[in-house]
Amino acid sequence: SRYENQINVFSEFLEDLPDTDEPVWVLGECYNAKTGKTELLSDVHSRLWFTYRKKFSPIGGTGPSSDAGWGCMLRCGQMILAQALVCSQLGRAWRWRAEGGQPEKYHRILHCFLDRKDSCYSIHQMAQMGVGEGKSVGEWYGPNTVAQVLKKLALFDDWNSLAVYVSMDNTVVIEDITTTCPHSQSHSDWRPLLLVIPLRMGINHINPVYIQALKECFKMPQSCGVLGGKPNLAYYFIGFVGEELIYLDPHTTQSAVEAGSGVDDQSYHCLRSPRRMKITNLDPSVALGFFCKSEDDFDSWCNLVQQEIQMKRNLRMFELVENHPPHWPPFVPPTKPEVQTTGAEFIESTDKLFESEEEFEILNV
């Protein structure tokens, strides 16, 4: 087998799905496991799948050349961000074809994630940006930390112009998002939004009162998946069937792919059976992801949350409020720092936002 994931288990996958009339939900799309198997498979195969890689250039010049054993949450972060970029540039209905012929925008998205220091969302950039979040290169991340890293890196991605909003204290503030998303030049031009909501849905195990609300999140058209898993074992959850979650697993080690005009993308799509796990086995620490391409899309999401998460639940999964809480520090939308000459002024003017040379290298690729 050319790639570790190129084990074609098409029939095995179909047997692996439960023989049920219950709907299968994948990122806001509903499938019938009996009559819609081909469409379901095509959807799952089309998601960009990022795994451990080896033999890439050392991170920071002298750091690790593989992320096996420590990079799984970073890879899941790449997957949730890639899903947002695909929805933004290609649309949710776009499907990958193994025989090739993908649109140019697809290849441009993929290049953002290649394992090299000059790709804007590479493992190199994410690991080094994580230093500012208190994580050493090679240290394991939780869902909130990787969300903060994605928010910072998105500032340097002019092509996608994606706004990343990470909620605080289980609370999504509508006022802060409407401040974040308009382009600075025009308040009428809404930037596509990746909304990440870090949550703790229990102490040691997920509280069963949250399970139905979690399912509702996968049903929303804006669903961009969920970061989570088990302690020190991260997965990218993309849907559910019955009482089981469906996820993409980054715990496969493949060789890094050389960048070039003809990048072979076969190893970036999971053609083996997507994994499933019982919802009750989920670690309570997760991050929900939603993608809103327009302001109308965001308004629609707010209405769904109010109907399905807030009004129907005694114990709310998270809060959605109109105005910035007065007891919180003032909200300051993240902005791309101005980098000049050596960058010394930049470090000074941003109160040492980047506290290490390793992290600052991200701006000089």
XYZ file of C-alpha atoms in Angstrom:
365
model
C 0.000 0.000 0.000
C 1.456 3.348 -1.065
C 0.132 5.229 1.929
C -0.727 3.976 5.364
C -4.311 5.080 4.860
C -4.728 3.596 1.363
C -6.372 0.410 2.570
C -9.561 0.303 0.590
C -12.162 -1.091 2.932
C -15.215 0.162 1.069
C -17.355 -2.896 1.796
C -15.929 -3.146 5.302
C -17.005 0.453 5.931
C -20.552 -0.315 4.890
C -20.688 -3.282 7.234
C -19.114 -1.140 9.920
C -21.999 1.325 9.825
C -24.815 0.068 12.033
C -27.734 -1.408 10.142
C -30.130 1.212 11.338
C -32.869 3.486 10.141
C -31.511 6.225 12.387
C -30.132 9.180 10.442
C -26.382 9.681 10.118
C -25.418 13.318 10.580
C -22.137 14.666 9.159
C -21.354 18.378 9.507
C -24.925 19.528 9.042
C -25.829 16.973 6.352
C -28.221 14.084 7.021
C -27.794 10.641 5.419
C -29.628 7.345 5.424
C -27.130 4.585 6.195
C -29.081 2.111 4.047
C -29.960 4.141 0.963
C -27.376 6.953 1.002
C -24.149 5.055 1.599
C -22.355 6.316 -1.506
C -23.166 9.945 -0.766
C -22.168 9.506 2.880
C -18.826 7.982 1.911
C -18.151 10.720 -0.597
C -18.778 13.362 2.061
C -16.486 11.743 4.636
C -13.723 11.101 2.068
C -13.855 14.739 0.962
C -12.859 16.106 4.382
C -9.199 17.067 4.569
C -7.486 14.583 6.891
C -4.305 15.624 8.673
C -2.253 13.048 10.540
C 1.092 12.717 12.226
C 3.923 13.198 9.732
C 7.609 12.391 9.832
C 10.737 13.531 7.970
C 9.758 17.171 7.645
C 12.275 19.988 8.203
C 12.998 20.417 11.933
C 10.644 22.846 13.636
C 12.510 26.044 14.458
C 15.581 24.676 12.670
C 16.676 22.419 15.521
C 13.395 21.033 16.875
C 11.512 17.808 16.122
C 11.119 16.556 12.539
C 8.030 14.508 13.412
C 4.938 15.300 15.455
C 4.150 11.651 16.231
C 3.057 11.316 19.840
C 2.415 15.006 20.536
C 0.786 16.722 17.555
C -2.651 15.095 17.434
C -4.603 18.112 18.716
C -2.672 20.378 16.357
C -3.670 18.088 13.474
C -7.298 18.193 14.618
C -7.039 21.973 14.729
C -5.792 21.898 11.147
C -8.782 19.755 10.163
C -11.404 22.045 11.697
C -9.766 25.087 10.109
C -9.445 23.342 6.738
C -13.146 22.516 6.858
C -13.907 26.207 7.375
C -11.663 27.176 4.438
C -13.244 24.556 2.164
C -16.716 25.830 3.036
C -15.588 29.399 2.441
C -13.775 28.883 -0.856
C -15.489 25.813 -2.370
C -18.797 25.455 -0.509
C -20.143 22.693 1.741
C -21.438 20.724 -1.277
C -17.975 20.384 -2.855
C -16.665 16.794 -3.133
C -13.137 15.487 -3.641
C -12.448 13.070 -6.506
C -9.701 10.484 -6.138
C -8.940 10.619 -9.865
C -7.887 14.262 -9.598
C -9.122 17.342 -11.365
C -9.609 19.375 -8.200
C -10.165 23.131 -8.506
C -7.227 25.466 -8.038
C -8.669 26.827 -4.787
C -8.562 23.304 -3.323
C -4.835 22.997 -4.026
C -4.241 26.434 -2.572
C -6.056 25.437 0.628
C -4.020 22.232 0.872
C -0.763 24.155 0.466
C -1.672 26.206 3.549
C -1.242 23.039 5.647
C 1.845 21.383 4.151
C 4.567 20.501 6.672
C 6.930 23.355 5.907
C 7.693 26.556 7.752
C 6.362 28.857 5.019
C 2.874 27.275 4.923
C 0.622 29.511 7.013
C -1.087 26.715 8.980
C 1.739 24.158 9.011
C 2.704 22.138 12.061
C 5.763 24.430 12.213
C 3.701 27.601 12.447
C 1.226 26.123 14.927
C 3.891 24.689 17.248
C 5.873 27.932 17.291
C 2.800 30.125 17.764
C 1.878 27.867 20.675
C 4.950 29.091 22.531
C 3.044 32.326 23.147
C 0.262 30.238 24.722
C 2.727 28.732 27.182
C 3.333 25.507 25.266
C 6.820 24.287 24.404
C 7.382 22.812 20.950
C 6.559 19.118 21.299
C 4.120 19.603 24.170
C 0.534 18.329 23.952
C -2.251 20.871 23.431
C -5.818 21.004 24.688
C -8.766 22.233 22.589
C -8.708 25.806 23.907
C -4.987 26.267 23.295
C -5.178 25.122 19.690
C -8.151 27.443 19.138
C -6.106 30.408 20.395
C -3.263 29.435 18.050
C -5.625 29.282 15.060
C -7.004 32.719 15.947
C -3.496 34.212 15.869
C -2.368 32.465 12.693
C -5.482 33.509 10.780
C -4.340 37.128 11.108
C -1.496 36.392 8.674
C -3.687 34.695 6.052
C -4.672 37.518 3.713
C -6.056 35.207 1.029
C -8.812 33.646 3.126
C -9.420 36.699 5.331
C -11.027 34.389 7.889
C -12.170 35.788 11.221
C -11.616 33.350 14.103
C -13.578 34.037 17.276
C -12.875 31.956 20.384
C -15.494 32.297 23.112
C -14.670 32.881 26.775
C -16.304 31.380 29.846
C -18.810 29.292 27.862
C -20.294 32.523 26.491
C -20.670 33.683 22.880
C -21.085 37.470 22.676
C -22.932 38.582 19.539
C -21.699 42.180 19.870
C -18.053 41.035 19.877
C -18.536 38.900 16.771
C -20.210 41.711 14.830
C -17.191 43.827 15.791
C -14.738 41.137 14.638
C -16.205 40.150 11.284
C -16.593 43.319 9.182
C -13.582 44.252 7.062
C -11.791 47.258 8.519
C -12.396 49.233 5.325
C -16.092 48.496 5.090
C -18.475 47.665 7.892
C -20.898 46.232 5.343
C -18.483 43.573 4.099
C -18.665 40.557 6.414
C -15.623 38.298 6.702
C -16.248 34.538 6.872
C -16.261 33.421 10.505
C -14.906 30.346 12.250
C -16.548 30.357 15.671
C -14.864 28.123 18.261
C -16.513 27.478 21.626
C -14.252 25.711 24.174
C -16.371 23.906 26.760
C -16.114 21.604 29.728
C -19.218 19.415 29.735
C -18.576 17.676 33.034
C -15.797 16.963 35.507
C -14.258 13.592 34.651
C -16.875 12.381 32.180
C -19.368 14.079 29.910
C -22.547 14.967 31.785
C -25.420 13.104 30.055
C -27.594 16.243 30.159
C -25.394 17.748 27.424
C -25.525 14.827 24.972
C -28.641 15.876 23.057
C -27.375 19.444 22.744
C -24.072 18.124 21.359
C -26.004 16.148 18.742
C -27.955 19.261 17.798
C -24.673 21.040 17.051
C -23.795 18.452 14.380
C -27.222 18.977 12.778
C -26.729 22.699 12.246
C -25.819 23.717 8.675
C -22.998 25.789 10.162
C -21.420 22.756 11.893
C -17.653 22.671 11.435
C -17.009 19.726 13.746
C -15.766 19.323 17.301
C -12.262 19.078 18.761
C -12.013 16.602 21.597
C -11.315 12.970 22.379
C -9.824 11.371 25.431
C -7.037 12.574 27.740
C -3.930 13.143 25.560
C -5.718 11.568 22.589
C -7.313 14.086 20.226
C -9.899 13.385 17.527
C -11.804 15.519 15.027
C -15.482 14.693 15.414
C -17.581 15.267 12.302
C -20.960 13.748 13.164
C -22.958 11.071 14.929
C -25.246 8.102 14.418
C -27.417 6.914 17.288
C -25.367 7.155 20.471
C -21.986 7.132 18.710
C -19.793 9.945 17.447
C -18.088 9.721 14.036
C -14.541 11.071 13.888
C -11.358 11.371 11.861
C -8.315 10.028 13.678
C -4.922 11.745 13.267
C -2.992 8.895 14.899
C -1.391 7.533 11.732
C 2.189 8.476 10.878
C 2.870 9.262 7.236
C 5.923 10.755 5.542
C 5.857 14.459 4.868
C 4.836 15.401 1.332
C 7.228 17.515 -0.685
C 5.709 20.803 -1.773
C 5.552 21.510 -5.471
C 3.171 22.182 -8.280
C 1.971 18.589 -8.293
C 1.373 17.678 -4.637
C -0.130 14.188 -4.417
C -3.180 14.724 -2.230
C -4.239 11.086 -1.782
C -2.774 10.882 1.717
C -4.807 13.902 2.835
C -8.132 12.070 2.582
C -9.137 9.208 4.865
C -10.266 6.326 2.679
C -10.491 3.824 5.484
C -13.527 3.439 7.698
C -14.239 6.516 9.796
C -13.991 5.665 13.460
C -16.849 5.694 15.932
C -16.958 5.941 19.691
C -19.729 6.056 22.264
C -20.643 9.602 23.179
C -20.449 8.677 26.875
C -16.706 7.915 26.421
C -15.952 11.467 25.295
C -13.667 13.531 27.508
C -15.687 16.509 28.815
C -13.156 19.057 27.516
C -14.088 19.922 23.905
C -14.244 22.816 21.470
C -17.288 23.208 19.219
C -16.699 24.643 15.746
C -19.123 26.530 13.503
C -18.586 28.283 10.171
C -20.700 31.274 9.168
C -19.975 32.600 5.694
C -22.220 35.644 5.943
C -23.968 37.780 8.510
C -27.271 36.133 7.577
C -25.644 32.767 8.174
C -24.534 33.907 11.626
C -28.012 35.258 12.420
C -29.465 31.896 11.381
C -27.012 30.111 13.676
C -27.994 32.369 16.576
C -31.666 31.506 16.020
C -30.884 27.778 15.942
C -28.884 28.024 19.158
C -31.708 29.849 20.897
C -34.233 27.247 19.740
C -32.245 24.026 20.116
C -29.631 24.762 22.804
C -31.110 27.409 25.053
C -34.900 27.070 25.086
C -35.085 23.265 25.163
C -32.418 22.571 27.776
C -32.576 22.965 31.531
C -28.772 23.036 31.752
C -27.353 25.083 28.898
C -24.305 23.886 27.027
C -23.161 27.482 26.532
C -24.617 30.985 26.716
C -25.419 33.255 23.785
C -25.724 36.902 24.823
C -26.312 40.086 22.841
C -23.937 42.461 24.624
C -20.419 42.275 26.028
C -20.669 41.558 29.779
C -19.827 44.771 31.686
C -17.636 42.952 34.234
C -15.412 41.525 31.473
C -12.320 43.358 30.188
C -13.088 45.451 27.081
C -13.202 43.429 23.861
C -10.364 44.244 21.451
C -10.670 42.597 18.009
C -7.447 40.843 17.014
C -5.516 42.721 14.358
C -2.532 41.827 12.238
C 0.577 43.426 13.757
C 2.614 45.789 11.602
C 6.058 44.259 11.096
C 8.875 46.684 10.340
C 12.636 46.263 9.811
C 13.997 43.794 12.355
C 10.768 43.549 14.272
C 12.241 45.029 17.438
C 9.699 47.849 17.428
C 6.939 45.308 16.851
C 7.891 43.308 19.929
C 8.098 46.475 21.992
C 4.809 47.937 20.748
C 2.781 44.797 21.412
C 4.045 44.315 24.954
C 6.119 41.309 23.993
C 3.238 39.440 22.403
C 5.804 37.048 21.030
C 7.993 36.189 23.960
C 10.530 33.929 22.289
C 12.729 33.976 19.238
C 11.218 30.692 18.176
C 7.742 32.148 18.011
C 8.885 35.324 16.315
C 10.400 33.257 13.504
C 6.840 32.663 12.294
C 6.746 36.246 10.987
C 9.973 35.935 9.022
C 9.231 32.868 6.899
